[in-house]
Amino acid sequence: MSKNILITGGTGFIGQQLVDQWLQNDHQITVFSRRPEWVAQRWGGRVTAANTLAQLGERYHWLINLAGEGIADQRWSEARKQVLRASRIDFTRDLADWAASSEQQFECVISGSAVGYYGRLSGSAEQQTVTEQSHAGQDYAARLCQDWEHAAKALAPRTQRLITVRTGLVLGPRGGMLQRMWLPFYLGLGGPIGSGGQYMPWIHRHDYCRAIHWLLDSEAQGAFNLTAPEPVTNREFSRTLAGTMKRPAILPMPTPMAKLAFGEMSDLLLFGQRALPERLLESNFAFDFPSLAPAIQDIRTRW
Ligand SMILES: NC(=O)c1ccc[n+]([C@@H]2O[C@H](COP(=O)([O-])OP(=O)(O)OC[C@H]3O[C@@H](n4cnc5c(N)ncnc54)[C@H](OP(=O)(O)O)[C@@H]3O)[C@@H](O)[C@H]2O)c1
């Protein structure tokens, strides 16, 4: 059945793919964006663009809330931290206020979060393993995710189901973190970061979008880890990416160099989480790309 869908972050690396797929299924889509002209150009008028909440007059069946300034785009100065928070937490609060005042009754709301929720983990595989039952961390990124999830709870009275997606590193062609890694690895300049033993919970964008459709069509609610069932260490990730390109992965980035280059943001590279998608697996979701090597091979053919 055709749904009326509102998506924030619909112009992003993940959101564009979701919009393309919904269009194929004849859904009605509104993209909330600061760049409505870009939206009109990208989808040739087949989606509605809105850049203020006041423009959202209709009833929507589904709300997908993915808007947020790029977490790894700039060093985390105090001003940048504020921007990262405002674009997620303040924005989600505004969205909840709008949903209340316009008396929305969504069937399902999916709101963003990330595996950073679980905090900076290190040590053995067991010490880094987390599921949706695990405790939240205390560092900056962990608090950002918790506060983002908390802000989304204000949408609960306006929806039959509220889901938060604790997302790992999303891999796909020409975008996301992989785009930054592609050239250095292609030039043979890639390698492990820090100890290389920190886990990188990843997910192919193809499976991410399939999981979103799966969750929308299910009875699910609450938090879900959107990560592949076979997370790898940073060392294995580097080796697999370089191996796919038939390049060596021998140039490591030592911890002090990462700290110097990225400041506090180096947390994202030097620590990890072996996040498992326990709830997706319990719901019998089948990943098309559970293992990293075939995922990267697939992405390479589409680059
Ligand atoms: N990609 C990943 O590996 C990954 C991993 C974990 C979590 N996530 C989260 O998932 C979400 C989507 O990721 P993505 O990779 O698709 O992101 P992206 O490509 O960087 O796109 C970000 C989106 O957020 C919107 N946005 C940015 N700043 C905004 C602001 N100040 N106010 C309102 N909207 C703003 C942008 O819309 P306009 O420019 O059109 O306004 C854009 O559509 C993000 O929130 C991200 O934190 C992503």
Coordinates of C-alpha atoms and ligand atoms in Angstrom, one line a residue:
M1 CA 0.0 0.0 0.0
S2 CA 1.3 3.5 -0.9
K3 CA 2.4 5.4 2.2
N4 CA 2.9 9.1 2.8
I5 CA 6.5 9.4 4.0
L6 CA 8.4 12.3 5.6
I7 CA 12.2 12.0 5.6
T8 CA 14.8 14.3 7.1
G9 CA 18.3 13.7 5.9
G10 CA 16.8 12.5 2.7
T11 CA 19.5 14.2 0.6
G12 CA 22.3 12.3 2.4
F13 CA 24.4 9.3 1.5
I14 CA 21.8 7.0 3.1
G15 CA 18.6 9.0 2.6
Q16 CA 18.9 9.3 -1.2
Q17 CA 19.0 5.6 -1.6
L18 CA 15.9 5.2 0.6
V19 CA 14.0 7.8 -1.4
D20 CA 15.0 6.2 -4.7
Q21 CA 13.7 2.8 -3.5
W22 CA 10.4 4.2 -2.1
L23 CA 9.8 6.0 -5.4
Q24 CA 10.0 2.6 -7.2
N25 CA 7.2 1.5 -4.9
D26 CA 5.0 4.4 -5.6
H27 CA 5.1 6.0 -2.2
Q28 CA 4.5 9.7 -1.7
I29 CA 7.6 11.3 -0.3
T30 CA 8.4 14.6 1.3
V31 CA 12.1 15.4 1.9
F32 CA 12.8 18.0 4.6
S33 CA 16.0 19.8 3.4
R34 CA 17.8 23.1 3.7
R35 CA 18.3 22.7 -0.1
P36 CA 14.8 22.4 -1.7
E37 CA 16.1 23.3 -5.2
W38 CA 18.6 20.5 -5.0
V39 CA 15.8 18.1 -4.1
A40 CA 13.7 19.3 -7.0
Q41 CA 16.7 18.8 -9.3
R42 CA 17.7 15.3 -8.0
W43 CA 14.2 13.8 -8.2
G44 CA 12.8 15.9 -11.0
G45 CA 9.8 17.0 -9.0
R46 CA 8.7 13.5 -8.1
V47 CA 9.2 14.2 -4.4
T48 CA 8.0 17.2 -2.3
A49 CA 10.6 19.4 -0.7
A50 CA 10.1 21.4 2.5
N51 CA 12.7 23.6 4.2
T52 CA 10.6 24.7 7.2
L53 CA 8.4 22.7 9.5
A54 CA 5.5 25.2 8.8
Q55 CA 5.4 23.9 5.2
L56 CA 4.6 20.4 6.4
G57 CA 0.8 20.5 6.2
E58 CA -0.1 16.9 5.6
R59 CA -0.6 13.7 7.5
Y60 CA 2.3 11.2 7.2
H61 CA 2.2 7.5 7.7
W62 CA 6.0 7.2 8.3
L63 CA 8.6 9.6 9.6
I64 CA 12.3 8.8 9.0
N65 CA 14.6 11.2 10.9
L66 CA 18.2 11.0 9.7
A67 CA 19.2 14.7 9.6
G68 CA 22.6 15.6 11.2
E69 CA 25.8 17.5 10.4
G70 CA 28.6 15.1 9.4
I71 CA 30.2 13.7 12.6
A72 CA 33.6 13.3 11.0
D73 CA 33.6 16.3 8.7
Q74 CA 35.5 18.7 11.0
R75 CA 37.6 18.6 14.2
W76 CA 35.4 18.6 17.3
S77 CA 35.9 22.2 18.6
E78 CA 33.4 23.3 21.2
A79 CA 31.5 25.3 18.5
R80 CA 31.5 22.2 16.2
K81 CA 30.2 20.0 19.0
Q82 CA 27.3 22.4 19.5
V83 CA 26.5 22.3 15.7
L84 CA 26.5 18.4 15.8
R85 CA 24.1 18.5 18.8
A86 CA 21.8 21.2 17.5
S87 CA 21.4 19.5 14.1
R88 CA 20.3 16.3 15.7
I89 CA 18.9 16.9 19.2
D90 CA 17.4 20.4 18.9
F91 CA 16.2 19.5 15.4
T92 CA 14.5 16.3 16.7
R93 CA 12.9 18.3 19.5
D94 CA 11.5 20.8 17.0
L95 CA 10.2 17.9 14.9
A96 CA 8.4 16.5 18.0
D97 CA 6.9 19.9 18.8
W98 CA 5.7 20.2 15.2
A99 CA 4.3 16.6 15.3
A100 CA 2.4 17.4 18.5
S101 CA 1.0 20.7 17.3
S102 CA -0.1 19.3 13.9
E103 CA -1.5 16.2 15.7
Q104 CA 0.3 13.7 13.6
Q105 CA -0.6 10.0 14.1
F106 CA 2.3 8.2 12.5
E107 CA 2.2 4.4 12.0
C108 CA 6.0 4.3 12.5
V109 CA 8.8 6.7 13.3
I110 CA 12.4 5.7 12.8
S111 CA 15.0 8.0 14.2
G112 CA 18.8 8.0 13.9
S113 CA 21.4 7.0 16.3
A114 CA 24.8 5.3 16.0
V115 CA 26.9 2.5 17.6
G116 CA 28.8 5.3 19.3
Y117 CA 26.0 5.1 21.8
Y118 CA 28.0 2.2 23.5
G119 CA 31.0 4.4 24.0
R120 CA 34.8 4.0 23.5
L121 CA 35.6 0.4 23.9
S122 CA 38.9 -1.4 23.6
G123 CA 40.6 -4.6 24.6
S124 CA 39.6 -8.2 23.7
A125 CA 36.7 -9.1 21.3
E126 CA 34.6 -10.0 24.3
Q127 CA 35.3 -6.7 26.0
Q128 CA 34.2 -4.8 22.9
T129 CA 31.1 -6.9 22.2
V130 CA 27.8 -5.0 22.6
T131 CA 24.2 -5.8 21.8
E132 CA 21.1 -3.6 22.2
Q133 CA 21.0 -4.7 25.9
S134 CA 24.4 -3.1 26.6
H135 CA 25.0 0.0 28.6
A136 CA 25.6 3.4 27.1
G137 CA 29.0 5.0 27.2
Q138 CA 30.0 8.3 28.8
D139 CA 32.2 10.0 26.1
Y140 CA 31.1 12.9 23.8
A141 CA 29.8 10.7 20.9
A142 CA 28.0 8.4 23.4
R143 CA 26.2 11.3 25.0
L144 CA 25.3 12.7 21.6
C145 CA 23.7 9.4 20.6
Q146 CA 21.9 9.1 24.0
D147 CA 20.5 12.6 23.9
W148 CA 19.5 12.1 20.2
E149 CA 17.5 9.0 21.2
H150 CA 16.1 10.7 24.2
A151 CA 14.9 13.7 22.0
A152 CA 13.2 11.2 19.7
K153 CA 11.2 9.8 22.7
A154 CA 9.1 13.0 22.6
L155 CA 7.7 11.6 19.3
A156 CA 6.4 8.4 21.1
P157 CA 2.9 9.9 21.8
R158 CA 2.5 10.7 18.2
T159 CA 3.3 7.2 16.7
Q160 CA 2.2 3.6 17.0
R161 CA 5.8 2.5 16.9
L162 CA 9.1 4.3 17.6
I163 CA 12.4 2.8 16.5
T164 CA 15.9 4.1 16.9
V165 CA 18.6 2.8 14.7
R166 CA 22.1 2.5 16.2
T167 CA 24.0 2.5 13.0
G168 CA 27.5 1.2 12.2
L169 CA 29.8 2.5 9.5
V170 CA 27.6 2.4 6.4
L171 CA 29.5 1.2 3.3
G172 CA 28.5 2.0 -0.2
P173 CA 29.9 3.4 -3.5
R174 CA 31.0 7.0 -3.8
G175 CA 30.0 8.3 -0.3
G176 CA 30.3 7.9 3.4
M177 CA 33.6 7.0 5.2
L178 CA 34.7 4.6 2.5
Q179 CA 34.9 7.5 0.0
R180 CA 37.6 9.1 2.2
M181 CA 39.5 5.8 2.5
W182 CA 39.2 4.7 -1.1
L183 CA 42.0 6.9 -2.7
P184 CA 44.7 6.4 0.0
F185 CA 44.1 2.6 -0.1
Y186 CA 44.0 2.6 -3.9
L187 CA 47.4 4.4 -3.8
G188 CA 48.8 1.8 -1.4
L189 CA 48.9 4.3 1.4
G190 CA 46.3 2.7 3.7
G191 CA 46.9 0.7 6.8
P192 CA 45.6 0.0 10.3
I193 CA 45.1 2.9 12.8
G194 CA 46.4 2.7 16.4
S195 CA 46.6 -0.8 17.7
G196 CA 44.3 -2.0 14.8
G197 CA 42.5 -4.2 17.4
Q198 CA 39.5 -1.9 17.7
Y199 CA 36.3 -3.2 16.1
M200 CA 34.6 -1.4 13.2
P201 CA 31.0 -2.3 13.1
W202 CA 30.0 -1.9 9.5
I203 CA 27.0 -2.5 7.3
H204 CA 26.5 -2.4 3.5
R205 CA 24.1 0.4 2.5
H206 CA 22.1 -2.1 0.6
D207 CA 21.4 -4.1 3.8
Y208 CA 20.9 -0.9 5.8
C209 CA 18.1 0.1 3.4
R210 CA 16.6 -3.4 3.4
A211 CA 16.7 -3.4 7.3
I212 CA 14.8 0.0 7.3
H213 CA 12.1 -1.4 5.0
W214 CA 12.0 -4.6 7.1
L215 CA 11.5 -2.6 10.3
L216 CA 8.8 -0.4 8.7
D217 CA 6.9 -3.5 7.6
S218 CA 7.2 -5.3 11.0
E219 CA 5.7 -4.8 14.4
A220 CA 9.1 -3.8 15.8
Q221 CA 9.8 -1.0 18.2
G222 CA 12.7 0.2 20.4
A223 CA 16.5 0.3 19.6
F224 CA 18.1 -1.8 16.8
N225 CA 21.7 -2.1 16.0
L226 CA 22.1 -1.7 12.2
T227 CA 25.4 -3.5 11.7
A228 CA 26.5 -6.6 9.8
P229 CA 26.6 -9.8 11.9
E230 CA 30.3 -10.2 11.3
P231 CA 32.1 -7.0 12.6
V232 CA 35.8 -6.9 12.0
T233 CA 38.8 -5.2 13.6
N234 CA 40.3 -2.1 12.1
R235 CA 43.3 -4.3 11.1
E236 CA 41.1 -6.8 9.2
F237 CA 39.1 -4.0 7.6
S238 CA 42.3 -2.4 6.3
R239 CA 43.6 -5.7 5.0
T240 CA 40.3 -6.5 3.3
L241 CA 40.0 -3.1 1.7
A242 CA 43.6 -3.1 0.4
G243 CA 43.3 -6.8 -0.7
T244 CA 40.3 -6.0 -2.8
M245 CA 42.3 -3.4 -4.6
K246 CA 45.4 -5.7 -4.7
R247 CA 47.4 -3.2 -2.7
P248 CA 49.4 -3.6 0.5
A249 CA 48.0 -2.3 3.8
I250 CA 51.3 -1.7 5.5
L251 CA 51.4 2.0 6.4
P252 CA 50.0 2.2 9.9
M253 CA 48.8 5.4 11.5
P254 CA 50.2 5.3 15.1
T255 CA 47.9 6.5 17.9
P256 CA 49.8 9.8 18.6
M257 CA 49.6 10.7 14.9
A258 CA 45.8 10.0 14.8
K259 CA 45.4 12.2 18.0
L260 CA 47.5 15.0 16.5
A261 CA 45.6 14.9 13.2
F262 CA 42.0 14.5 14.5
G263 CA 42.0 15.7 18.1
E264 CA 39.2 14.3 20.2
M265 CA 37.5 13.0 17.0
S266 CA 40.3 10.4 16.8
D267 CA 38.1 8.5 19.3
L268 CA 36.0 7.4 16.3
L269 CA 39.1 5.8 14.8
L270 CA 41.0 4.5 17.8
F271 CA 38.2 2.9 19.7
G272 CA 35.4 0.7 18.5
Q273 CA 32.5 -1.5 19.4
R274 CA 31.9 -5.1 18.3
A275 CA 28.3 -4.3 17.9
L276 CA 26.1 -7.2 17.0
P277 CA 22.6 -6.9 15.4
E278 CA 21.0 -9.2 17.9
R279 CA 17.5 -7.9 17.5
L280 CA 17.5 -7.9 13.7
L281 CA 18.8 -11.5 13.7
E282 CA 16.2 -12.5 16.3
S283 CA 13.5 -11.1 14.0
N284 CA 14.9 -13.4 11.2
F285 CA 16.2 -10.6 9.1
A286 CA 18.6 -12.1 6.5
F287 CA 21.6 -10.0 5.5
D288 CA 22.6 -10.1 1.8
F289 CA 26.2 -9.1 2.9
P290 CA 27.0 -10.6 6.3
S291 CA 30.8 -10.7 5.5
L292 CA 33.0 -7.7 4.7
A293 CA 35.0 -9.1 1.7
P294 CA 32.0 -9.7 -0.6
A295 CA 30.5 -6.4 0.5
I296 CA 33.6 -4.5 -0.5
Q297 CA 33.8 -6.5 -3.8
D298 CA 30.3 -5.5 -4.6
I299 CA 30.9 -1.9 -3.8
R300 CA 34.0 -1.9 -6.0
T301 CA 32.0 -3.0 -9.0
R302 CA 29.6 -0.1 -8.4
W303 CA 32.2 2.6 -7.6
Ligands
LIG1 N1 26.9 7.1 7.1 C1 27.3 6.5 8.2 O1 28.3 5.6 8.2 C2 26.5 6.7 9.5 C3 26.9 5.9 10.6 C4 26.2 6.1 11.8 C5 25.1 7.1 11.8 N2 24.9 7.8 10.7 C6 23.8 8.8 10.8 O2 22.8 8.7 9.9 C7 22.4 9.9 9.4 C8 22.5 9.9 7.9 O3 23.8 9.6 7.5 P1 24.4 10.0 6.0 O4 25.7 9.3 5.9 O5 23.4 9.8 5.0 O6 24.6 11.5 6.2 P2 25.0 12.7 5.2 O7 25.3 12.1 3.8 O8 26.1 13.5 5.8 O9 23.7 13.6 5.1 C9 23.3 14.3 6.2 C10 21.9 14.8 6.0 O10 21.5 15.5 7.2 C11 21.0 16.8 6.8 N3 21.5 17.8 7.6 C12 22.8 18.1 7.9 N4 22.9 19.1 8.8 C13 21.6 19.5 9.0 C14 21.1 20.6 9.8 N5 21.9 21.4 10.5 N6 19.8 20.7 9.8 C15 19.0 19.9 9.1 N7 19.4 18.9 8.4 C16 20.7 18.7 8.3 C17 21.4 17.0 5.3 O11 20.3 17.6 4.6 P3 20.3 18.9 3.8 O12 21.7 19.3 3.5 O13 19.5 18.6 2.6 O14 19.6 19.9 4.6 C18 21.7 15.6 4.8 O15 20.6 15.1 4.1 C19 23.3 11.0 10.0 O16 22.6 11.6 11.0 C20 24.4 10.2 10.6 O17 24.9 10.7 11.8 C21 25.5 7.6 9.5

